[in-house]
Amino acid sequence: MLFSLTADIQTSFLKRLIFSSNNVPSAQLQFPSPSKFKQKNKDINSCGSSRRRSHRRRFASLIVSAVTNAGDRNEFLPPAKALRRLLESPGLHQGPACFDGLSAKLVERAGFDFCFASGFSISAARLGLPDVGLVSYGEMVDQGQKITEAVSIPVIGDGDTGYGNAMNVKRTVKGYIKAGFAGIILEDQVSPKACGHTRGRKVVSRDEAVMRIRAAVDARKESGLDIVIVARTDSRQAVSLDESLWRSQAFANAGADVLFIDALTSRDEMKAFCSISPLVPKMANMLEGGGKTPILTPIELEDVGYRVVAYPLSLIGVSIQAMQDALIAIRAGRVPSPGSMPSFEEIKDILGFNNYYEEEKRYATSTGLSSSQRDASRGLLSGIWSRTLRIKITGRDGLERLDVRIPAGFLDGITNIVPALGGINIKELLDNTAAEAGGQLLDFQDTLGDRIQVFLE
């Protein structure tokens, strides 16, 4: 049985199956990552026997869909068309929220089929300010263009209130299309808006809310291009559940492609929402860390009736925590431990250095450094960062003061913490030494009598 295999074996097996059936390079397949298989198996196994059989049949349909459509993935799809194809495919589709080109790249590398560009996270990362309507249309378009250029998966942009009246909404939609967004979320709050799941939210009248969606649909037609319109209402908290259901139905009638009620408070409310306009996909928002909406698993969300789900805080939240931890370590006289961050080689791979070098060779000329000289220079730098050094300091009282392992390239920076290492050319030391891994490069006492040792590992 497929579900008795490990997640990694499942992914590998299915990619080979699709490759052999469609002659599509497996590296180009946008297939669920092992983590998705693992979560799906965990969710399925937690169900009762009858539901388990139902979920397995549903998951099998995803596999069939992947095999059937794999041959089309070599063709370039405009962002909105790619997103529409995703919305038409079976199952629930997960979209983490990014905030810049790097975070979007990481979402794509993790195997997700699309992502959101979060206004909350962009306001935090770009401005260092709360999401209370301070980030402007121009800043969102600029950031959105950088995000969409960094990835090949569709990106849904946060259009807030459309930045004004219906005419502003039309300009916003056209600008988001030009920025490369596959979709845009438009909401019915007053301006300045309040962040979702926070206090003080107010919404515009029914007529104005619906007119925003009609203006967005008109702008799409006038542009001659496509974008998926996600209509959001905040009226559940500002008015009532009944009001939010009425508005969602009205948005669907006005031409919205996806419906979203923010801050629903129970599974029953979520079911009531998904029952209206059943042919229009519904979006859920799983606010990590404690919002008003209950956190459901992907299978539970699919059972309720959702088609897409956003995870708005995961990436910005863990980034904040990781940066705080790193700064605490540096402030205490240490560098972040190797296990808390990628190696320099991994960072270069994520950012595309190796791909850049390969493409650069196509345009090499005889002027300047030769290709071999450039390669040798890069190889030397790469060699330094691929070596790990252990720096140990023992006080003259015999107590251990420091014991860290770092890439060799960090040694220049650590002289601010260990001044006694200043003036040591670690590159030359590594070039000239015959020490094997585990050997000792330095062992001396500084002016205070502390013993400083440097080992090659």
Coordinates of C-alpha atoms in Angstrom, one line a residue:
M1 CA 0.0 0.0 0.0
L2 CA 1.2 3.5 -0.9
F3 CA 0.4 4.8 2.6
S4 CA 2.7 2.3 4.3
L5 CA 5.7 3.8 2.6
T6 CA 7.8 6.6 4.1
A7 CA 7.1 10.1 2.9
D8 CA 10.5 10.4 1.1
I9 CA 9.9 7.1 -0.7
Q10 CA 6.4 8.1 -1.7
T11 CA 7.6 11.3 -3.2
S12 CA 10.5 9.6 -5.0
F13 CA 8.3 6.8 -6.3
L14 CA 5.6 9.0 -7.6
K15 CA 8.0 11.4 -9.3
R16 CA 9.5 8.4 -11.1
L17 CA 6.1 7.2 -12.0
I18 CA 5.1 10.6 -13.5
F19 CA 8.4 10.9 -15.3
S20 CA 8.1 7.5 -17.0
S21 CA 4.5 8.2 -18.0
N22 CA 5.0 11.7 -19.4
N23 CA 8.7 12.1 -20.1
V24 CA 8.8 15.1 -17.8
P25 CA 12.1 15.8 -15.9
S26 CA 11.3 15.0 -12.3
A27 CA 13.1 18.2 -11.1
Q28 CA 10.4 20.2 -12.9
L29 CA 7.5 18.5 -11.2
Q30 CA 5.6 20.6 -8.7
F31 CA 4.8 17.6 -6.6
P32 CA 3.9 17.5 -2.9
S33 CA 7.0 17.5 -0.7
P34 CA 7.7 14.7 1.7
S35 CA 6.5 16.8 4.6
K36 CA 3.1 17.1 2.9
F37 CA 2.9 13.3 2.5
K38 CA 3.9 12.9 6.1
Q39 CA 1.2 15.4 7.3
K40 CA -1.4 13.8 5.1
N41 CA -0.6 10.3 6.4
K42 CA -0.7 11.6 10.0
D43 CA -4.1 13.2 9.4
I44 CA -5.4 10.1 7.6
N45 CA -4.3 7.7 10.2
S46 CA -5.9 9.7 13.0
C47 CA -9.4 9.3 11.4
G48 CA -11.9 6.4 11.8
S49 CA -11.8 3.6 9.3
S50 CA -14.6 4.8 7.1
R51 CA -13.3 8.4 7.0
R52 CA -9.8 7.0 6.4
R53 CA -10.9 5.1 3.3
S54 CA -12.6 8.3 2.1
H55 CA -9.5 10.4 2.6
R56 CA -7.3 7.8 0.9
R57 CA -9.5 7.9 -2.2
R58 CA -9.4 11.7 -2.2
F59 CA -5.6 11.7 -1.8
A60 CA -5.4 9.1 -4.6
S61 CA -7.2 11.6 -6.8
L62 CA -4.5 14.1 -6.2
I63 CA -1.9 11.6 -7.4
V64 CA -3.9 10.9 -10.5
S65 CA -4.3 14.6 -11.1
A66 CA -0.5 15.1 -10.8
V67 CA 0.2 12.3 -13.3
T68 CA -2.4 13.6 -15.7
N69 CA -1.2 17.2 -15.7
A70 CA 2.5 16.6 -15.4
G71 CA 3.0 16.8 -19.1
D72 CA 1.7 20.3 -19.2
R73 CA 4.1 21.7 -16.6
N74 CA 6.9 22.3 -19.2
E75 CA 4.7 25.1 -20.7
F76 CA 4.8 28.6 -19.2
L77 CA 1.6 29.6 -17.6
P78 CA 0.7 33.2 -16.8
P79 CA 0.5 33.6 -13.0
A80 CA -3.3 33.9 -12.9
K81 CA -3.8 31.0 -15.2
A82 CA -1.5 28.9 -13.0
L83 CA -3.4 29.9 -9.9
R84 CA -6.8 29.1 -11.5
R85 CA -5.6 25.7 -12.5
L86 CA -4.6 25.1 -9.0
L87 CA -8.0 26.2 -7.7
E88 CA -9.7 23.8 -10.1
S89 CA -7.6 20.9 -8.9
P90 CA -8.8 18.6 -6.1
G91 CA -7.8 18.9 -2.5
L92 CA -6.9 21.8 -0.1
H93 CA -4.0 24.0 -1.2
Q94 CA -1.7 25.5 1.5
G95 CA -0.1 28.9 1.0
P96 CA 2.4 30.3 3.5
A97 CA 2.7 34.1 3.7
C98 CA 6.0 35.5 2.5
F99 CA 7.3 39.1 2.7
D100 CA 10.3 39.4 0.4
G101 CA 12.1 37.6 -2.4
L102 CA 14.1 35.3 -0.1
S103 CA 11.1 34.2 1.9
A104 CA 9.2 33.5 -1.3
K105 CA 12.1 31.5 -2.6
L106 CA 12.1 29.4 0.5
V107 CA 8.3 28.7 0.1
E108 CA 8.9 27.5 -3.4
R109 CA 11.9 25.4 -2.5
A110 CA 9.8 23.7 0.2
G111 CA 7.4 22.4 -2.4
F112 CA 4.4 24.7 -2.0
D113 CA 2.4 25.4 -5.2
F114 CA 1.7 29.1 -4.4
C115 CA 2.1 31.7 -1.6
F116 CA 0.6 34.9 -0.2
A117 CA 2.4 38.2 0.0
S118 CA 1.3 39.3 3.5
G119 CA 0.6 43.0 4.1
F120 CA 1.2 42.3 7.8
S121 CA 4.6 40.8 7.2
I122 CA 5.6 43.3 4.5
S123 CA 4.7 46.2 6.9
A124 CA 6.8 44.5 9.6
A125 CA 9.8 43.6 7.4
R126 CA 10.0 46.6 5.2
L127 CA 8.9 49.4 7.6
G128 CA 9.3 47.8 11.0
L129 CA 5.7 49.0 11.7
P130 CA 2.4 47.4 12.6
D131 CA -0.2 46.5 9.9
V132 CA -2.6 49.5 10.5
G133 CA -2.7 50.9 7.0
L134 CA 0.7 52.6 7.0
V135 CA 2.2 50.7 4.1
S136 CA 1.3 52.4 0.8
Y137 CA 0.1 51.2 -2.6
G138 CA 3.4 52.0 -4.2
E139 CA 5.4 50.2 -1.5
M140 CA 3.2 47.1 -1.9
V141 CA 3.6 47.1 -5.7
D142 CA 7.4 47.6 -5.4
Q143 CA 7.7 44.7 -2.9
G144 CA 5.3 42.6 -4.9
Q145 CA 7.4 42.9 -8.0
K146 CA 10.5 41.8 -6.2
I147 CA 8.6 38.8 -4.8
T148 CA 7.1 37.7 -8.0
E149 CA 10.4 38.0 -9.9
A150 CA 12.1 35.7 -7.4
V151 CA 9.8 32.7 -7.9
S152 CA 7.9 30.8 -10.6
I153 CA 4.9 29.9 -8.4
P154 CA 1.8 32.1 -8.3
V155 CA 1.7 34.8 -5.6
I156 CA -1.5 36.3 -4.2
G157 CA -1.0 39.9 -3.1
D158 CA -2.6 41.7 -0.2
G159 CA -4.5 44.6 -1.7
D160 CA -6.0 45.8 1.6
T161 CA -9.0 48.1 1.0
G162 CA -7.8 49.0 -2.6
Y163 CA -6.2 52.2 -1.2
G164 CA -9.3 54.4 -1.6
N165 CA -12.6 54.5 -3.5
A166 CA -13.7 52.4 -6.4
M167 CA -11.4 54.3 -8.8
N168 CA -8.4 53.6 -6.5
V169 CA -9.4 49.9 -6.5
K170 CA -9.2 49.8 -10.3
R171 CA -5.7 51.4 -10.2
T172 CA -4.6 48.9 -7.5
V173 CA -5.8 45.9 -9.5
K174 CA -4.1 47.0 -12.7
G175 CA -0.9 47.8 -10.7
Y176 CA -0.9 44.4 -9.1
I177 CA -1.3 42.7 -12.5
K178 CA 1.7 44.6 -13.8
A179 CA 3.7 43.6 -10.7
G180 CA 3.2 40.0 -11.6
F181 CA 0.7 39.0 -8.9
A182 CA -1.6 36.0 -9.7
G183 CA -4.3 37.1 -7.3
I184 CA -5.3 40.1 -5.1
I185 CA -7.1 40.1 -1.8
L186 CA -9.5 43.1 -1.4
E187 CA -11.4 43.8 1.8
D188 CA -14.3 45.8 3.0
Q189 CA -12.8 47.7 5.9
V190 CA -12.8 51.4 6.3
S191 CA -9.6 53.3 5.8
P192 CA -7.2 53.3 7.7
K193 CA -7.8 49.6 8.1
A194 CA -7.1 47.5 11.2
C195 CA -5.2 44.2 11.2
G196 CA -7.3 41.1 11.1
H197 CA -8.0 39.4 14.5
T198 CA -7.4 42.8 16.3
R199 CA -9.7 45.3 17.8
G200 CA -11.2 48.4 16.2
R201 CA -12.2 46.9 12.9
K202 CA -15.0 48.8 11.0
V203 CA -16.4 48.0 7.6
V204 CA -17.9 50.2 4.8
S205 CA -21.5 50.0 3.8
R206 CA -22.8 47.0 1.8
D207 CA -23.1 49.0 -1.4
E208 CA -19.5 50.3 -1.2
A209 CA -18.2 46.9 -0.3
V210 CA -19.8 45.3 -3.4
M211 CA -18.8 48.2 -5.6
R212 CA -15.2 47.6 -4.7
I213 CA -15.4 44.1 -6.1
R214 CA -17.3 45.3 -9.2
A215 CA -14.6 47.9 -9.8
A216 CA -11.9 45.2 -9.5
V217 CA -13.7 43.0 -12.0
D218 CA -14.0 45.9 -14.4
A219 CA -10.3 46.8 -14.0
R220 CA -9.4 43.2 -14.9
K221 CA -11.5 43.3 -18.1
E222 CA -10.1 46.7 -19.1
S223 CA -6.5 45.5 -18.6
G224 CA -6.9 42.6 -21.0
L225 CA -5.0 40.5 -18.6
D226 CA -6.1 38.2 -15.7
I227 CA -5.9 38.2 -12.0
V228 CA -7.8 36.1 -9.4
I229 CA -9.9 38.3 -7.2
V230 CA -10.2 37.2 -3.6
A231 CA -13.0 39.1 -1.8
R232 CA -12.6 39.4 1.9
T233 CA -15.0 40.7 4.5
D234 CA -14.2 41.7 8.1
S235 CA -17.9 42.1 8.9
R236 CA -18.0 38.9 11.1
Q237 CA -16.3 40.8 13.9
A238 CA -17.4 44.3 12.9
V239 CA -21.1 43.4 12.6
S240 CA -22.3 39.8 12.7
L241 CA -22.0 36.4 11.1
D242 CA -25.2 36.9 9.1
E243 CA -23.8 40.1 7.7
S244 CA -20.6 38.4 6.7
L245 CA -22.5 35.6 4.9
W246 CA -24.7 38.1 3.1
R247 CA -21.6 40.1 1.9
S248 CA -19.8 36.9 0.8
Q249 CA -22.8 35.9 -1.4
A250 CA -23.0 39.4 -2.8
F251 CA -19.2 39.4 -3.6
A252 CA -19.7 36.1 -5.5
N253 CA -22.6 37.6 -7.5
A254 CA -20.4 40.6 -8.3
G255 CA -17.7 38.3 -9.9
A256 CA -15.2 37.4 -7.1
D257 CA -13.2 34.3 -7.8
V258 CA -12.5 33.3 -4.2
L259 CA -14.4 34.2 -0.9
F260 CA -12.8 34.9 2.5
I261 CA -14.4 35.7 5.8
D262 CA -11.8 36.8 8.3
A263 CA -12.0 35.8 12.0
L264 CA -14.7 33.2 12.0
T265 CA -14.9 31.8 15.6
S266 CA -16.0 28.2 15.3
R267 CA -16.1 25.2 13.0
D268 CA -19.9 25.7 12.6
E269 CA -19.4 29.2 11.4
M270 CA -16.8 27.9 8.9
K271 CA -19.3 25.3 7.6
A272 CA -22.0 27.9 7.2
F273 CA -19.6 30.1 5.2
C274 CA -18.5 27.2 2.9
S275 CA -22.2 26.3 2.2
I276 CA -22.9 29.6 0.4
S277 CA -22.0 29.8 -3.4
P278 CA -20.7 26.2 -3.3
L279 CA -19.0 26.6 -6.8
V280 CA -16.8 29.5 -5.6
P281 CA -13.6 28.4 -3.7
K282 CA -13.3 29.4 -0.1
M283 CA -10.2 30.6 1.7
A284 CA -9.3 30.0 5.3
N285 CA -6.8 31.9 7.4
M286 CA -5.0 29.9 10.1
L287 CA -3.6 32.6 12.4
E288 CA -0.7 30.9 14.2
G289 CA -0.2 31.7 17.8
G290 CA -3.8 32.4 18.9
G291 CA -6.3 34.1 16.7
K292 CA -10.1 34.0 16.8
T293 CA -10.4 31.2 14.3
P294 CA -9.9 27.6 15.4
I295 CA -6.7 26.0 14.0
L296 CA -7.7 23.0 11.9
T297 CA -5.6 20.5 10.0
P298 CA -5.6 20.5 6.2
I299 CA -7.8 17.4 6.1
E300 CA -10.3 19.0 8.5
L301 CA -10.3 22.2 6.5
E302 CA -11.0 20.2 3.3
D303 CA -13.8 18.4 5.0
V304 CA -15.4 21.7 6.0
G305 CA -15.3 22.8 2.4
Y306 CA -12.2 25.1 2.0
R307 CA -10.1 25.1 -1.1
V308 CA -7.1 27.3 0.0
V309 CA -5.6 28.2 3.3
A310 CA -3.1 30.9 4.3
Y311 CA -0.6 30.7 7.1
P312 CA 0.1 34.4 7.7
L313 CA 2.6 34.5 10.6
S314 CA 4.8 31.4 10.4
L315 CA 7.7 32.8 8.3
I316 CA 7.8 36.3 9.8
G317 CA 7.3 34.9 13.3
V318 CA 10.2 32.3 13.2
S319 CA 12.4 34.9 11.5
I320 CA 11.9 37.3 14.4
Q321 CA 12.7 34.6 16.9
A322 CA 15.8 33.4 15.0
M323 CA 17.2 36.9 14.7
Q324 CA 16.5 37.6 18.4
D325 CA 18.3 34.4 19.4
A326 CA 21.3 35.2 17.1
L327 CA 21.6 38.7 18.5
I328 CA 21.5 37.4 22.1
A329 CA 24.4 35.0 21.2
I330 CA 26.5 37.8 19.6
R331 CA 25.8 40.1 22.5
A332 CA 27.0 37.4 24.9
G333 CA 30.3 37.1 23.0
R334 CA 29.4 34.1 20.9
V335 CA 28.4 33.5 17.3
P336 CA 25.3 31.6 16.5
S337 CA 25.8 27.8 16.7
P338 CA 26.2 26.1 13.3
G339 CA 23.1 24.0 14.0
S340 CA 21.0 27.2 14.2
M341 CA 21.8 28.4 10.7
P342 CA 22.5 27.0 7.2
S343 CA 26.1 26.6 6.2
F344 CA 27.6 29.2 3.8
E345 CA 27.4 26.6 1.0
E346 CA 23.7 26.1 1.7
I347 CA 23.1 29.9 1.8
K348 CA 24.8 30.3 -1.6
D349 CA 22.8 27.5 -3.1
I350 CA 19.5 29.0 -1.8
L351 CA 20.4 32.4 -3.3
G352 CA 21.4 30.9 -6.6
F353 CA 25.2 31.5 -6.6
N354 CA 25.9 28.2 -8.3
N355 CA 23.3 28.8 -11.0
Y356 CA 24.7 32.2 -11.6
Y357 CA 28.2 30.9 -12.0
E358 CA 27.1 28.3 -14.5
E359 CA 25.1 30.8 -16.6
E360 CA 28.0 33.3 -16.4
K361 CA 30.3 30.8 -18.2
R362 CA 28.1 31.2 -21.3
Y363 CA 29.1 34.8 -21.6
A364 CA 32.8 34.5 -20.7
T365 CA 35.3 36.7 -22.7
S366 CA 39.0 36.8 -23.0
T367 CA 39.3 40.1 -21.2
G368 CA 39.9 40.4 -17.5
L369 CA 40.5 37.3 -15.4
S370 CA 40.4 34.0 -17.2
S371 CA 37.7 31.5 -16.4
S372 CA 40.3 29.3 -14.6
Q373 CA 41.5 32.3 -12.5
R374 CA 37.9 33.1 -11.5
D375 CA 37.2 29.5 -10.7
A376 CA 40.3 29.3 -8.7
S377 CA 39.4 32.4 -6.8
R378 CA 36.0 31.1 -6.0
G379 CA 37.3 27.7 -5.2
L380 CA 39.7 29.3 -2.6
L381 CA 36.8 31.2 -1.0
S382 CA 34.6 28.2 -1.0
G383 CA 37.4 26.1 0.5
I384 CA 37.7 28.5 3.5
W385 CA 34.0 28.4 4.2
S386 CA 33.9 24.6 3.9
R387 CA 36.4 24.2 6.7
T388 CA 35.1 24.1 10.3
L389 CA 37.2 25.5 13.1
R390 CA 36.9 24.9 16.8
I391 CA 38.0 27.8 19.0
K392 CA 38.6 27.0 22.6
I393 CA 39.6 29.4 25.4
T394 CA 40.6 28.1 28.8
G395 CA 41.2 30.7 31.6
R396 CA 44.4 30.7 33.6
D397 CA 42.2 29.5 36.5
G398 CA 41.5 26.3 34.4
L399 CA 37.9 27.1 33.7
E400 CA 36.5 27.0 30.2
R401 CA 35.7 30.4 28.9
L402 CA 34.7 29.6 25.3
D403 CA 34.2 26.6 23.1
V404 CA 32.6 27.2 19.7
R405 CA 32.7 25.7 16.2
I406 CA 32.5 28.1 13.2
P407 CA 33.1 28.2 9.5
A408 CA 36.7 29.4 8.9
G409 CA 35.5 32.4 7.0
F410 CA 34.0 33.8 10.2
L411 CA 37.4 34.0 11.9
D412 CA 38.0 37.6 10.8
G413 CA 34.9 38.7 12.5
I414 CA 35.5 36.8 15.7
T415 CA 38.6 38.9 16.4
N416 CA 36.3 41.5 17.8
I417 CA 35.4 39.0 20.5
V418 CA 38.9 37.3 20.8
P419 CA 41.3 40.2 20.1
A420 CA 44.3 37.8 20.5
L421 CA 43.4 36.2 17.1
G422 CA 43.8 39.6 15.4
G423 CA 46.5 39.6 12.8
I424 CA 46.4 35.9 12.1
N425 CA 45.9 35.1 8.4
I426 CA 43.7 32.1 8.7
K427 CA 43.6 31.6 4.9
E428 CA 47.3 31.4 4.7
L429 CA 47.4 29.1 7.7
L430 CA 44.9 26.7 6.1
D431 CA 46.8 26.8 2.8
N432 CA 50.1 26.0 4.3
T433 CA 49.2 23.6 7.1
A434 CA 49.3 19.9 6.6
A435 CA 47.0 19.3 9.5
E436 CA 44.3 16.7 9.0
A437 CA 40.8 17.1 10.3
G438 CA 41.0 17.1 14.1
G439 CA 44.4 18.6 14.1
Q440 CA 45.5 21.6 16.0
L441 CA 46.3 24.9 14.2
L442 CA 47.1 27.2 17.1
D443 CA 47.9 26.8 20.8
F444 CA 49.1 29.9 22.7
Q445 CA 48.6 32.1 25.7
D446 CA 47.4 35.7 25.4
T447 CA 48.6 38.6 27.4
L448 CA 46.0 37.8 30.2
G449 CA 47.3 34.3 30.5
D450 CA 44.3 32.6 28.9
R451 CA 45.1 29.6 26.7
I452 CA 43.7 29.9 23.2
Q453 CA 43.4 26.8 21.0
V454 CA 42.2 26.6 17.4
F455 CA 41.5 23.1 15.9
L456 CA 40.7 22.1 12.4
E457 CA 37.6 19.8 12.2

